[in-house]
Amino acid sequence: YEDRTFTFITKLPPVAEAIKQKLGLQKASGKPNTEKVGKLTKTQIEEIAKDKLADLNTDDISAAIKVVAGTARSMGVEVEK
């Protein structure tokens, strides 16, 4: 702006960080298809999805759950069905 002020929006950490924090992991698996580093329950996935719902590009909780589950799978975390 002309008066040299600015605005910025702070958001929550990425979904991957929330998953690592929830499971107490230092890092994700280097080989996600073969080496599993943990397991998320359905309730844990829902909690993360509800927390991140405002930052995701959806308003539907079921779509947010799918986003969180997909991120977890790509990290080498097993997802409870």
C-alpha positions as a Python dict, from the first residue, in 0.01 Angstrom:
ca = {
    (1, 'Y'): (0, 0, 0),
    (2, 'E'): (104, 364, -35),
    (3, 'D'): (152, 411, 338),
    (4, 'R'): (391, 110, 337),
    (5, 'T'): (160, -113, 538),
    (6, 'F'): (84, -468, 437),
    (7, 'T'): (-147, -751, 527),
    (8, 'F'): (-83, -1120, 539),
    (9, 'I'): (-280, -1426, 636),
    (10, 'T'): (-133, -1694, 861),
    (11, 'K'): (-251, -2047, 802),
    (12, 'L'): (-204, -2377, 978),
    (13, 'P'): (98, -2597, 901),
    (14, 'P'): (66, -2838, 606),
    (15, 'V'): (-136, -3159, 637),
    (16, 'A'): (185, -3364, 632),
    (17, 'E'): (312, -3183, 941),
    (18, 'A'): (-17, -3245, 1121),
    (19, 'I'): (7, -3617, 1038),
    (20, 'K'): (365, -3637, 1163),
    (21, 'Q'): (269, -3454, 1482),
    (22, 'K'): (-33, -3679, 1539),
    (23, 'L'): (179, -3994, 1503),
    (24, 'G'): (491, -3857, 1671),
    (25, 'L'): (711, -3906, 1364),
    (26, 'Q'): (1032, -3722, 1278),
    (27, 'K'): (1001, -3782, 903),
    (28, 'A'): (793, -3972, 653),
    (29, 'S'): (891, -4291, 474),
    (30, 'G'): (1146, -4270, 193),
    (31, 'K'): (972, -4563, 23),
    (32, 'P'): (601, -4512, 93),
    (33, 'N'): (482, -4814, -105),
    (34, 'T'): (702, -5065, 79),
    (35, 'E'): (802, -4913, 414),
    (36, 'K'): (514, -4807, 640),
    (37, 'V'): (595, -4573, 929),
    (38, 'G'): (264, -4562, 1114),
    (39, 'K'): (-112, -4599, 1102),
    (40, 'L'): (-384, -4334, 1120),
    (41, 'T'): (-727, -4419, 1252),
    (42, 'K'): (-1043, -4283, 1102),
    (43, 'T'): (-1100, -4047, 1396),
    (44, 'Q'): (-747, -3905, 1368),
    (45, 'I'): (-801, -3838, 998),
    (46, 'E'): (-1132, -3662, 1073),
    (47, 'E'): (-966, -3444, 1340),
    (48, 'I'): (-692, -3333, 1101),
    (49, 'A'): (-946, -3271, 822),
    (50, 'K'): (-1166, -3057, 1051),
    (51, 'D'): (-864, -2853, 1163),
    (52, 'K'): (-744, -2792, 806),
    (53, 'L'): (-1088, -2743, 647),
    (54, 'A'): (-1053, -2364, 635),
    (55, 'D'): (-719, -2387, 452),
    (56, 'L'): (-819, -2653, 198),
    (57, 'N'): (-990, -2577, -131),
    (58, 'T'): (-1312, -2753, -29),
    (59, 'D'): (-1596, -2698, 217),
    (60, 'D'): (-1699, -3065, 219),
    (61, 'I'): (-1565, -3265, 513),
    (62, 'S'): (-1566, -3592, 317),
    (63, 'A'): (-1348, -3437, 47),
    (64, 'A'): (-1114, -3301, 314),
    (65, 'I'): (-1087, -3649, 465),
    (66, 'K'): (-987, -3785, 123),
    (67, 'V'): (-717, -3515, 92),
    (68, 'V'): (-574, -3604, 434),
    (69, 'A'): (-586, -3979, 360),
    (70, 'G'): (-410, -3929, 26),
    (71, 'T'): (-136, -3723, 188),
    (72, 'A'): (-91, -3991, 453),
    (73, 'R'): (-61, -4267, 194),
    (74, 'S'): (200, -4068, 3),
    (75, 'M'): (400, -4038, 326),
    (76, 'G'): (403, -4413, 392),
    (77, 'V'): (135, -4404, 660),
    (78, 'E'): (-131, -4673, 661),
    (79, 'V'): (-488, -4543, 657),
    (80, 'E'): (-767, -4724, 841),
    (81, 'K'): (-1068, -4776, 614),
}
